[in-house]
Short mmCIF file of N, CA and C in Angstrom, two decimals:
data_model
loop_
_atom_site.label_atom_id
_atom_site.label_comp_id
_atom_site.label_asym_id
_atom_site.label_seq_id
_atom_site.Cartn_x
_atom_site.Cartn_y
_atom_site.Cartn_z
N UNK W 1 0.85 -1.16 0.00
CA UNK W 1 0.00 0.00 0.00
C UNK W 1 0.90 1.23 0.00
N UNK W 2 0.32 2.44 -0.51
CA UNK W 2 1.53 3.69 -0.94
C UNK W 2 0.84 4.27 0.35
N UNK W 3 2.41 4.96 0.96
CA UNK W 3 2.07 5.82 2.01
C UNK W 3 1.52 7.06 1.61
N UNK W 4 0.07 7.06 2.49
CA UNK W 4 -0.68 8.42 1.97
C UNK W 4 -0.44 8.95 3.41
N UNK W 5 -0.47 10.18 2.69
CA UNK W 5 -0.73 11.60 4.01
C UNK W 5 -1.88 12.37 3.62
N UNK W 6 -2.44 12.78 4.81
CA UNK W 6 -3.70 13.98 4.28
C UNK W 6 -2.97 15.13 4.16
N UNK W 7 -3.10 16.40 3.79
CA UNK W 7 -2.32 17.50 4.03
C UNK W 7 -2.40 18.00 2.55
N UNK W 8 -2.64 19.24 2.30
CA UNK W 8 -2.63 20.44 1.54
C UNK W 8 -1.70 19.57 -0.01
N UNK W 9 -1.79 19.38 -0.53
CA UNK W 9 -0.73 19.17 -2.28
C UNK W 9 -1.14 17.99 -2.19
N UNK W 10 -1.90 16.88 -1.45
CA UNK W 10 -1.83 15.56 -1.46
C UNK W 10 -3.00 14.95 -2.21
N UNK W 11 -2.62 13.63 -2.87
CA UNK W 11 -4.02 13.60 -3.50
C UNK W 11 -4.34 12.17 -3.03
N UNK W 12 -5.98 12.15 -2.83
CA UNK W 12 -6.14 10.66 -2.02
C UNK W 12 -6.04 10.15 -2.68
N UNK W 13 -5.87 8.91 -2.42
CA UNK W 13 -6.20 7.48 -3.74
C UNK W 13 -7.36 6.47 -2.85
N UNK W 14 -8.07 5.31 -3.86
CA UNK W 14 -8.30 5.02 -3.10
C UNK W 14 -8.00 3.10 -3.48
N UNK W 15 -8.40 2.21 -3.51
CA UNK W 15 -8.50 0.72 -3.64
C UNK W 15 -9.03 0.26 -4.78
N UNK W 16 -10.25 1.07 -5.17
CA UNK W 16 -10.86 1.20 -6.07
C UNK W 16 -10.02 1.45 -7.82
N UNK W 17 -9.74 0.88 -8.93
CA UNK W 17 -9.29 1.06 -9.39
C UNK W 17 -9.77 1.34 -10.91
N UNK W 18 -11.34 1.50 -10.96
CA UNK W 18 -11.93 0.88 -11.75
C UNK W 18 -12.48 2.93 -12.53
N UNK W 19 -13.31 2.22 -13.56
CA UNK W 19 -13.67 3.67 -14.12
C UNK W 19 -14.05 4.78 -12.79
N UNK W 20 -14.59 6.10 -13.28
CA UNK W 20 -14.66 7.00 -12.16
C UNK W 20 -16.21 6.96 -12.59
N UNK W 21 -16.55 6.82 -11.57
CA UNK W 21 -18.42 6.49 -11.51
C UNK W 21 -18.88 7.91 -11.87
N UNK W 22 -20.08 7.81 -12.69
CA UNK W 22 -20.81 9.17 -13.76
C UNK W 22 -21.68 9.72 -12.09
N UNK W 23 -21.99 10.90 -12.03
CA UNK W 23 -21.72 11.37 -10.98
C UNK W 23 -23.94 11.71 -10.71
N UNK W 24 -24.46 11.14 -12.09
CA UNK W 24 -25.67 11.14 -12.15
C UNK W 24 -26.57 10.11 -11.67
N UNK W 25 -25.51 9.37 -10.70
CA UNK W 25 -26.71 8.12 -10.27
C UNK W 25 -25.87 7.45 -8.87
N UNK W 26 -26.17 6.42 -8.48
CA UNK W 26 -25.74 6.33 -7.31
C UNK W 26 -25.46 4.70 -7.16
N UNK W 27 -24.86 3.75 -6.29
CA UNK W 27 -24.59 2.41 -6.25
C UNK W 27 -26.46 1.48 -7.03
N UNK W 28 -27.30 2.09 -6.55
CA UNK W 28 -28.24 1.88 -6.87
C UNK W 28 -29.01 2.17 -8.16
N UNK W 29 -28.82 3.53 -8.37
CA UNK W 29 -29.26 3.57 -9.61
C UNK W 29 -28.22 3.74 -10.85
N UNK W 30 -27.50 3.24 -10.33
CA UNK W 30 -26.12 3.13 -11.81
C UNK W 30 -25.31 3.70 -11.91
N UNK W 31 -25.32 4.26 -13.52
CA UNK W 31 -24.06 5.49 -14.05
C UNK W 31 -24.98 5.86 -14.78
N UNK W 32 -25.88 5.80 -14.85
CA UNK W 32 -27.37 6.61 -15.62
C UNK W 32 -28.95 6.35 -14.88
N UNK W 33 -29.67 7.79 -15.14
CA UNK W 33 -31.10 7.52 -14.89
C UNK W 33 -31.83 6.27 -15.43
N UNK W 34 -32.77 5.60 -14.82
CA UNK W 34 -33.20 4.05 -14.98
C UNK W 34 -32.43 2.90 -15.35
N UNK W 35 -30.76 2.84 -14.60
CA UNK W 35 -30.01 1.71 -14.70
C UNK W 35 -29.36 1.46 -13.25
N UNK W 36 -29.26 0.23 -13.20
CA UNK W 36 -28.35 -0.03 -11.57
C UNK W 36 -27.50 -1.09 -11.78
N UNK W 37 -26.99 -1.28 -10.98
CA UNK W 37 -25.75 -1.78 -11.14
C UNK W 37 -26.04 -3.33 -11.41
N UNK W 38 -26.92 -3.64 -11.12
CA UNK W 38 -27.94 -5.19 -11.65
C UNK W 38 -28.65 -5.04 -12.48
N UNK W 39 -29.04 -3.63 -12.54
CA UNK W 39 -30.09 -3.85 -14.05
C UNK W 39 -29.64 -2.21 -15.20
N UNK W 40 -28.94 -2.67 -16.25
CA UNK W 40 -28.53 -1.63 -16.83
C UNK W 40 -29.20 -1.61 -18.07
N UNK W 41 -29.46 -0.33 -18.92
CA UNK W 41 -30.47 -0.47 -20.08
C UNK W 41 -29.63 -1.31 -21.04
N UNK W 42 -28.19 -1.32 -21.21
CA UNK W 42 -27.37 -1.76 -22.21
C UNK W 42 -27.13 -3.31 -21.81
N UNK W 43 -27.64 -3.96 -20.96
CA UNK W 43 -27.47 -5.05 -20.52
C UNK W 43 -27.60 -6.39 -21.34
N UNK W 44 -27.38 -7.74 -21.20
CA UNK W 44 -27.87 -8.62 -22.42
C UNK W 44 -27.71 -9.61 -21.45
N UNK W 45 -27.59 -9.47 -19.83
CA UNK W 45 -28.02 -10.79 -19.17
C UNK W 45 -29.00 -11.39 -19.23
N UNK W 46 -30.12 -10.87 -19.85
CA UNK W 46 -31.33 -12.24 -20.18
C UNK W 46 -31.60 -12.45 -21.46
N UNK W 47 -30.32 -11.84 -22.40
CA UNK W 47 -30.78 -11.73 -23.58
C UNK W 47 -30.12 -13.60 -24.24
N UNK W 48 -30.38 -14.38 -25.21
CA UNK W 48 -30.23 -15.37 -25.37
C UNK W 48 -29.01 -15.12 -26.85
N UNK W 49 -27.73 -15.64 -26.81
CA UNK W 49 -27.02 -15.96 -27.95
C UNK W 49 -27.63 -16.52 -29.28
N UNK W 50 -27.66 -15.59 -30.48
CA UNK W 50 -27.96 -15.88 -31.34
C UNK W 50 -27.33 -17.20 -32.43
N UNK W 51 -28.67 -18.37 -32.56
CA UNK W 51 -28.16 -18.92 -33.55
C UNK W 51 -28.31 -18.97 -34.89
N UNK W 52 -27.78 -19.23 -35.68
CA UNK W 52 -27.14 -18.62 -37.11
C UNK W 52 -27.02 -19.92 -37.58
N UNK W 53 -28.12 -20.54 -38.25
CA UNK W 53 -28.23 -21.42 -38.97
C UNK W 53 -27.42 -21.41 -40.65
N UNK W 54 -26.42 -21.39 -41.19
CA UNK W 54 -25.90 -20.95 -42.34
C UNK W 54 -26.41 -21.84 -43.63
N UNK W 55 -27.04 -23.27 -43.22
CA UNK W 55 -27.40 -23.76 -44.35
C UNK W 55 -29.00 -23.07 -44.88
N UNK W 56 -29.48 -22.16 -44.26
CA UNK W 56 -30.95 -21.96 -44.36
C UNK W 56 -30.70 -20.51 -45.61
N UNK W 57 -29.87 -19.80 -44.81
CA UNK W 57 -29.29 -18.47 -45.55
C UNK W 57 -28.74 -18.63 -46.40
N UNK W 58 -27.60 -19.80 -47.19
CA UNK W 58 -26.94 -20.42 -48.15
C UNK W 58 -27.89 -21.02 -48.94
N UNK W 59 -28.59 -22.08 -48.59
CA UNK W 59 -29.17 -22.63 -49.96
C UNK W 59 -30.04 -22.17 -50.08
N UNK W 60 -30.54 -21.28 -49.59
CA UNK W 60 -32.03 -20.29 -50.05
C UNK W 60 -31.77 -19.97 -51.39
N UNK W 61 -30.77 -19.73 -51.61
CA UNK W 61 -30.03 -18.53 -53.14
C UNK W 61 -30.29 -19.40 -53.83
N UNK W 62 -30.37 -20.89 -53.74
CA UNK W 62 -30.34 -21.53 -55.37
C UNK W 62 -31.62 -21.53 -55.53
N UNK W 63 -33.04 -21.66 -54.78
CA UNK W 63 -34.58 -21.26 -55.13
C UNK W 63 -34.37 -19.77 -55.88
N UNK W 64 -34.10 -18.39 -55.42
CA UNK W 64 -33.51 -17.37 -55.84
C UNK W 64 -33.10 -17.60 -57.55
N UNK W 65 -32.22 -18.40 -57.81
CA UNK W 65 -31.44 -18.46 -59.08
C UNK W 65 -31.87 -19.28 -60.02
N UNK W 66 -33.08 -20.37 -59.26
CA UNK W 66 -33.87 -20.98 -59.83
C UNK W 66 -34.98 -20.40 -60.76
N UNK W 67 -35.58 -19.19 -59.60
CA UNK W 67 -36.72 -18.44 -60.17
C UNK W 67 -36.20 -17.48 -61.50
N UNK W 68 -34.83 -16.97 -60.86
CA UNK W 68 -34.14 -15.45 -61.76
C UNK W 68 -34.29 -16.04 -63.20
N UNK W 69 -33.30 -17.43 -63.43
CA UNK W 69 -33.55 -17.81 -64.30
C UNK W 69 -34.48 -18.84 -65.41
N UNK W 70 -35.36 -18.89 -64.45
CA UNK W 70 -36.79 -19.23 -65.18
C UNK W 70 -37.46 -18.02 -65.81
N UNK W 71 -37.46 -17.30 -64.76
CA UNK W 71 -37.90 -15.79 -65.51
C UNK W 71 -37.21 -15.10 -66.82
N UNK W 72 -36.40 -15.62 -66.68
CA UNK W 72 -35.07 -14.95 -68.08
C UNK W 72 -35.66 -15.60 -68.84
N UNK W 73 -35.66 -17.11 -68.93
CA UNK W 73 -36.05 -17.92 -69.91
C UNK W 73 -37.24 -17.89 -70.30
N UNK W 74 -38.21 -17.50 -69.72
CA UNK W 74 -39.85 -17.24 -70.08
C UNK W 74 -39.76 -16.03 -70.98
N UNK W 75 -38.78 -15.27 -70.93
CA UNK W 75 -38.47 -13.81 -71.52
C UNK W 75 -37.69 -14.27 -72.96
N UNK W 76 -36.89 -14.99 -73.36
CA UNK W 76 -36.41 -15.11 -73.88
C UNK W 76 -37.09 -16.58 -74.78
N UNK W 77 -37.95 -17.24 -74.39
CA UNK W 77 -39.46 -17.98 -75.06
C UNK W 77 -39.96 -17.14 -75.91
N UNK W 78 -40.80 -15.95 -74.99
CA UNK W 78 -41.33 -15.16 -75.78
C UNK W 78 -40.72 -14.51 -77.04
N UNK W 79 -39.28 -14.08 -76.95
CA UNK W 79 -38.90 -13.11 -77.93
C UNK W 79 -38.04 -14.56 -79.27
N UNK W 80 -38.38 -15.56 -79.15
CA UNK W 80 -38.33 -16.62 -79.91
C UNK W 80 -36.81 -16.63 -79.79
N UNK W 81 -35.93 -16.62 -78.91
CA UNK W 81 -34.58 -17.05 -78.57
C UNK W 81 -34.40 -18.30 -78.94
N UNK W 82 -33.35 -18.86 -80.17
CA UNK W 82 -32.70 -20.16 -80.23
C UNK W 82 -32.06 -20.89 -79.36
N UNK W 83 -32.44 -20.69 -77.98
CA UNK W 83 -31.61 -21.14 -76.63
C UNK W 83 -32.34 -20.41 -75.66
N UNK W 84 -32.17 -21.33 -74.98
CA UNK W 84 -32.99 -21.34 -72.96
C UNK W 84 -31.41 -21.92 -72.05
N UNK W 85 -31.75 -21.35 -71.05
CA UNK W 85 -30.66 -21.65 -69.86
C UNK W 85 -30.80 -22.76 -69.38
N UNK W 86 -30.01 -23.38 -68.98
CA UNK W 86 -29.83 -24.87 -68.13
C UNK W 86 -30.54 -24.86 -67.14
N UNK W 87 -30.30 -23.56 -66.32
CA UNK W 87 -30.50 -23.55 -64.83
C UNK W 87 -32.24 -23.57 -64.67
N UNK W 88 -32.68 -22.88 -65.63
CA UNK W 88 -34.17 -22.73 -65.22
C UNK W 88 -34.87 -23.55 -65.00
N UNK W 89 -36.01 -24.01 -65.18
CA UNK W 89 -37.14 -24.50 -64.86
C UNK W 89 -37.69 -24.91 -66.18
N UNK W 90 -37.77 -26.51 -66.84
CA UNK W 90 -38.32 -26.88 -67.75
C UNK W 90 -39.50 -26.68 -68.04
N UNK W 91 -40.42 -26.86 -66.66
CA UNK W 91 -42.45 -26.04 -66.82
C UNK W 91 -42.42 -24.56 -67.51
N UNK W 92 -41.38 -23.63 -67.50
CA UNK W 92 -41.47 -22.52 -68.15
C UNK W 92 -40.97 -22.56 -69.18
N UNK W 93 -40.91 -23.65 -70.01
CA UNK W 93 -39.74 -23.93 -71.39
C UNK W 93 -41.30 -24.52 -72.21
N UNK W 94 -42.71 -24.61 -71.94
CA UNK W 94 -43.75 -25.29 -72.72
C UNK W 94 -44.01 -24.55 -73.73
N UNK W 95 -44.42 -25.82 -74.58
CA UNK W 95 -44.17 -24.35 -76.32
C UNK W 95 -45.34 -23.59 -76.32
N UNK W 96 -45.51 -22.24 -76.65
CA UNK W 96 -46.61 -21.47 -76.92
C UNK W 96 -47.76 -22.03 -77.58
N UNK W 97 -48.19 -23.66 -78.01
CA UNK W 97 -48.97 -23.73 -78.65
C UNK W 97 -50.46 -23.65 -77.93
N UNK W 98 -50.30 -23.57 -76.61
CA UNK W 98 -51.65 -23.08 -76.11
C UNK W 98 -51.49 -21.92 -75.64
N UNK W 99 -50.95 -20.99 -75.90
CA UNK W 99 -51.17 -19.79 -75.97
C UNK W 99 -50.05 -18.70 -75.27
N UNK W 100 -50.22 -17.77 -75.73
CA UNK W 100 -48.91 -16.82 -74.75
C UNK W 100 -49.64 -16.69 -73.01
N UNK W 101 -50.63 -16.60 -72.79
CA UNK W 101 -51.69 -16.34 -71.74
C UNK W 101 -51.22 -17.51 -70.64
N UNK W 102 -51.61 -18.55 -71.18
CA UNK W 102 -51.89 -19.90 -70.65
C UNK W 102 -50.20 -20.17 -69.99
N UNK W 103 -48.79 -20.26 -71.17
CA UNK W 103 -47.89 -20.07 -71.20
C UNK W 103 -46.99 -19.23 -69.85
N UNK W 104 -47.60 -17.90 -69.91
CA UNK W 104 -47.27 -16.52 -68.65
C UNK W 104 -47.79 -16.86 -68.01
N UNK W 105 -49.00 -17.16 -67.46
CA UNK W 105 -49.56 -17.60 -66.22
C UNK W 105 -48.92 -18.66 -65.44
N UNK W 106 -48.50 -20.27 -66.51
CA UNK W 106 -47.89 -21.47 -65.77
C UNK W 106 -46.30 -20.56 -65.38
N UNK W 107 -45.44 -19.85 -66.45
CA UNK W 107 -44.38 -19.72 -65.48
C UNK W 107 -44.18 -18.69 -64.02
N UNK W 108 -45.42 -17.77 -64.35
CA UNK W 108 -45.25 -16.83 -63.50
C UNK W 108 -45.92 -17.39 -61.76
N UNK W 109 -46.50 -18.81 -61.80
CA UNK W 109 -46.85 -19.57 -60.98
C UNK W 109 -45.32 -20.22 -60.04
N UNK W 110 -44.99 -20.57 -61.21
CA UNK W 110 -43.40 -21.60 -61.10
C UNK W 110 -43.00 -20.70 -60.37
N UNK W 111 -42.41 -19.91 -61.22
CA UNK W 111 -41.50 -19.01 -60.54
C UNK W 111 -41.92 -18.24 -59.24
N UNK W 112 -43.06 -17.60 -58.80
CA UNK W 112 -43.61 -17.35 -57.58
C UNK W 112 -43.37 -18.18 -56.44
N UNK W 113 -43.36 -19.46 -57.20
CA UNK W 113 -43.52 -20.26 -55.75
C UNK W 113 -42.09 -20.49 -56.21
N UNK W 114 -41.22 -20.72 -56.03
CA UNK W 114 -39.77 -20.92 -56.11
C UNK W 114 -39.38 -19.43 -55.39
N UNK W 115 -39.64 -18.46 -55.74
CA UNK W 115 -39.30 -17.50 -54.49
C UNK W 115 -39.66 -17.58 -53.42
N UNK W 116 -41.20 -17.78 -53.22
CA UNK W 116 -41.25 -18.45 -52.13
C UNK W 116 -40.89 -19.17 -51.10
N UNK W 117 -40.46 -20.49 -52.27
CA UNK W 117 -39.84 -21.43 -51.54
C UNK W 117 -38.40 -20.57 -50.74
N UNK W 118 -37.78 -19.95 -52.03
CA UNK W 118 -36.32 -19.50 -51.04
C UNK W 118 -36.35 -18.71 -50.22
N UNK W 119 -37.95 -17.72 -49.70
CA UNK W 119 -37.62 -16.95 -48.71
C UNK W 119 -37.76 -17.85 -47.06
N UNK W 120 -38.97 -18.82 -47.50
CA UNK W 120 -39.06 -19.99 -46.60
C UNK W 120 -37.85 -20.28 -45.89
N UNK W 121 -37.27 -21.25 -46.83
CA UNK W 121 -36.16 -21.61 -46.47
C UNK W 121 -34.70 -20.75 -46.11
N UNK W 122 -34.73 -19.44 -47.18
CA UNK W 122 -33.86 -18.84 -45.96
C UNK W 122 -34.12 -18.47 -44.49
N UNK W 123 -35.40 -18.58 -43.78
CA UNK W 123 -35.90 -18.23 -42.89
C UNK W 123 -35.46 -19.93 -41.88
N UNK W 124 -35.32 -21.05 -42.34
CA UNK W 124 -34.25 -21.71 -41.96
C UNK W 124 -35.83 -22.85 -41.54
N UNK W 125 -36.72 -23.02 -42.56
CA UNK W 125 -38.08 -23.74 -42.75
C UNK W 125 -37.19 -25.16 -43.41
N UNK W 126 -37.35 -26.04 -42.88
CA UNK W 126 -36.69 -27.46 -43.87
C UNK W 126 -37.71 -28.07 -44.91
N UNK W 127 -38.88 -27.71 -44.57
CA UNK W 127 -39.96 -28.37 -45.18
C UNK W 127 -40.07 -27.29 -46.78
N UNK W 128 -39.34 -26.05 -46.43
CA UNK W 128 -38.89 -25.63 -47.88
C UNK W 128 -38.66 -26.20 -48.93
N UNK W 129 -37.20 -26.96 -48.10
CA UNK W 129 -35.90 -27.36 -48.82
C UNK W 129 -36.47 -28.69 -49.10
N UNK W 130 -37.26 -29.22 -48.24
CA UNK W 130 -38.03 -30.51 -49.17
C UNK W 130 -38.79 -30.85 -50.45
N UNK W 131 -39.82 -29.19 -50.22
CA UNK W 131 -40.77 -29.96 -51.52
C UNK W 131 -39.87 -28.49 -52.67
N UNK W 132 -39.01 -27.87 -51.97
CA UNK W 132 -37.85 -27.58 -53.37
C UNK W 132 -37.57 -28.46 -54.28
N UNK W 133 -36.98 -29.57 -53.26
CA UNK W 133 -36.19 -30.15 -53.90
C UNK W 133 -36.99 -31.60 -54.61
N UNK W 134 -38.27 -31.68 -53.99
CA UNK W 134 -39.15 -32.72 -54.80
C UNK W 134 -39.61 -31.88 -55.93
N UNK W 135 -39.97 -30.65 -55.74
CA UNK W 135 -40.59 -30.00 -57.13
C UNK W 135 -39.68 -29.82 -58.28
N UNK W 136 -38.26 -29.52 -57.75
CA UNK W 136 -36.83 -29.23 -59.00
C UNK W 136 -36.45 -31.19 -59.26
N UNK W 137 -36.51 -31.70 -58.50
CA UNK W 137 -36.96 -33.29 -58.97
C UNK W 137 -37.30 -33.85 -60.00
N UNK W 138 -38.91 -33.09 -59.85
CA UNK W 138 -39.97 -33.29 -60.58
C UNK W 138 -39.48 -32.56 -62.10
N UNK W 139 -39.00 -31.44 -62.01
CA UNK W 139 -39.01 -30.93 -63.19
C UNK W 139 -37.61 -31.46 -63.78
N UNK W 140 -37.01 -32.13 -63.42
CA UNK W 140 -35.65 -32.80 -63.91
C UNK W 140 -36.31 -34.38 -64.72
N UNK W 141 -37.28 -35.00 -64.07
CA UNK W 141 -38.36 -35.73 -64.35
C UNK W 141 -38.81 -35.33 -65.90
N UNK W 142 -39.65 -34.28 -66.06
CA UNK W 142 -39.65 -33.76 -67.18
C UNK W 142 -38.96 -33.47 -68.16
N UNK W 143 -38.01 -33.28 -67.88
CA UNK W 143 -36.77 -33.08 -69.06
C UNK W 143 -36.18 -34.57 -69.13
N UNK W 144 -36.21 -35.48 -68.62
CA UNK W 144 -35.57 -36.70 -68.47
C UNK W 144 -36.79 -37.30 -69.53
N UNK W 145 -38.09 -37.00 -69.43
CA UNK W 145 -39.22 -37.93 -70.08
C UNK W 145 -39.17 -36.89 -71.12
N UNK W 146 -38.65 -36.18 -71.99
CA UNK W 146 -39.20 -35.28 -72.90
C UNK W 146 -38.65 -36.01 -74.60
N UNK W 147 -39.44 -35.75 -75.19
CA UNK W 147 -38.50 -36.32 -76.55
C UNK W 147 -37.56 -36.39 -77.06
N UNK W 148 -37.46 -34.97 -76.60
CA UNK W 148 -35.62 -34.81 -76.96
C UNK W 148 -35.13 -34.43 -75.80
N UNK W 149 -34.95 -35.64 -74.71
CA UNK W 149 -34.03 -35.61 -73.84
C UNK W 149 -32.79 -35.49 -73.99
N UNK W 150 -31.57 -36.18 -74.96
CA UNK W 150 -30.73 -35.73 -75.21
C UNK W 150 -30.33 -34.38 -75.15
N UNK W 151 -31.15 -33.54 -76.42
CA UNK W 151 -30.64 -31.86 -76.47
C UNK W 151 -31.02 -31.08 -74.58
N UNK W 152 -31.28 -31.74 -73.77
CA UNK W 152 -31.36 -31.71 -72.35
C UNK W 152 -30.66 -31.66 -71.67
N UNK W 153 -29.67 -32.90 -71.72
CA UNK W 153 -28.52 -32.99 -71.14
C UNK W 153 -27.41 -32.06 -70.04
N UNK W 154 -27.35 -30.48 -71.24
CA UNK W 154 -27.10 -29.52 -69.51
C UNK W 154 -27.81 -29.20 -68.89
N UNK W 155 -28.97 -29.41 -68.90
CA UNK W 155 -30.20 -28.75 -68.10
C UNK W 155 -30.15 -29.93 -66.95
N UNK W 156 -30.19 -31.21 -67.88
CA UNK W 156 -29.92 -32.64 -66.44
C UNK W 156 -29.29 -32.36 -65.18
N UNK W 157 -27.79 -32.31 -65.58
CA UNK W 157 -26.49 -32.12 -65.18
C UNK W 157 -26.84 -30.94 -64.57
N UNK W 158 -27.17 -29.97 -64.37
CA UNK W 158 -27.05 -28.80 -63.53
C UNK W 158 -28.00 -28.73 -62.58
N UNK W 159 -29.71 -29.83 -63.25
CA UNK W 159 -30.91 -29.58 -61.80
C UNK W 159 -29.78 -30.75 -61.38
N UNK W 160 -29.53 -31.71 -61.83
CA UNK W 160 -28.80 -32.79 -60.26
C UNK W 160 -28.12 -32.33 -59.75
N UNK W 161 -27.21 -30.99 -60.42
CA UNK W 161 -26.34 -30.42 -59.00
C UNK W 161 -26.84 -29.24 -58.56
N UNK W 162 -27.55 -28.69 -58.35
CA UNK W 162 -28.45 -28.25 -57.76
C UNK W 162 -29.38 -28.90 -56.52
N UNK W 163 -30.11 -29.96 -56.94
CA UNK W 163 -30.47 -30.53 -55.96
C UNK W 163 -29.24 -31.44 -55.06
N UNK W 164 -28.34 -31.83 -55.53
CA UNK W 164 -27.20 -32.09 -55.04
C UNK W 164 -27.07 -30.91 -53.31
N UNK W 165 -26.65 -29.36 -54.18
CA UNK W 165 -26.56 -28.70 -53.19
C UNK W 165 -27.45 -28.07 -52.55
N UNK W 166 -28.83 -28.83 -52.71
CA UNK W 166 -30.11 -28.44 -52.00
C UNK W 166 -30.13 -29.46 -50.85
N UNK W 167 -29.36 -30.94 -51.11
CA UNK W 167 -29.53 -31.66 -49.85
C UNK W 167 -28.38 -31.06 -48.64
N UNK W 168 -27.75 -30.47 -49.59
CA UNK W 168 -26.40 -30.28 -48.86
C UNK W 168 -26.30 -29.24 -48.19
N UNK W 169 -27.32 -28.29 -48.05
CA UNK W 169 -28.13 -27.32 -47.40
C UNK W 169 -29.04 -27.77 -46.23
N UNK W 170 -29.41 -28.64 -46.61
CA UNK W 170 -30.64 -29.00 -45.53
C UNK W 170 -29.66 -29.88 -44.69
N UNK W 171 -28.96 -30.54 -45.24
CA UNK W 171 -27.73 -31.32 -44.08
C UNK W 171 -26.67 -30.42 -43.38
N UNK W 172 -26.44 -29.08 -43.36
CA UNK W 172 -26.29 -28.12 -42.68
C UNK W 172 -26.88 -27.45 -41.70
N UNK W 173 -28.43 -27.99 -41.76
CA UNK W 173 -29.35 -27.31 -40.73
C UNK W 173 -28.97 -27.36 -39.24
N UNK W 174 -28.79 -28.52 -38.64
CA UNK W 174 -28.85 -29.56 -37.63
C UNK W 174 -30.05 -29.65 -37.03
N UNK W 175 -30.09 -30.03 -35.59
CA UNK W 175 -31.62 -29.74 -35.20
C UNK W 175 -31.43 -29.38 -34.10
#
């Protein structure tokens, strides 16, 4: 302990070593109006650690990229494009012969619910990532049964890896 003296030039010290307490409140009511030293407004003792599911926020994006590019491709149907994208959605690839109407309505369905699905599932819903991945299934189904499955082939290859990294999302969840 440092030898203190009282006396005129001297300065006390005390044991205490800690900040210099705000001079607006007291052991009781804090270092501010409506806080104490057990209960402070900035506090997070009853607050609970956030968990951060990363497969819910990650594979959400491929429903996202599913829809983007179904929508491209419904766009590019219409304007009679010699080529459609792999990635999209074969239900929005049906030929105009029943109509442009009939046509816009089935993809703008597809694609709705495929955003859907990815806001679901980024929200960290598994039952998303299920009938995602039964519905992008299904439409891999379709291109697999189509006549000219062959000229298909990257469209195959990209829904299986896709749903590939749709399981591989939902096996990130835990429980």
């Amino acid at each position: 302990m440092p030898d203190i003296s009282m006396g005129p030039g001297t300065k006390k010290e005390t044991i205490y070593g800690g900040p210099t307490p705000n001079t607006g409140g007291t052991v009781y009511n804090g270092s501010g109006t409506g806080s104490t030293v057990y209960s402070s407004h900035r506090s997070n003792a009853t607050a609970r650690p956030a968990v951060h599911k990363t497969g819910g926020s990650k594979g959400s994006v491929i429903f996202f990229i599913v829809a983007g590019f179904s929508a491209l491709n419904t766009l590019l149907l219409f304007a009679h494009a010699p080529f459609v994208l792999a990635i999209g959605l074969a239900v929005t690839r049906i030929s105009m012969d029943g109509g442009a109407g009939t046509a816009l309505a089935l993809s703008a369905v597809a694609i709705g619910l495929f955003v859907a699905l990815g806001i679901a599932a980024g929200k960290g819903n598994k039952t998303a990532f299920l009938i995602g991945m039964l519905l992008y299934g299904g439409d891999t189904v379709v291109l697999l049964l189509s006549p000219n499955a062959a000229a298909h082939v990257p469209s195959i290859v990209v829904h299986g890896l896709f749903i590939y990294y749709m399981i591989k999302a939902l096996r990130e969840f835990g429980d």
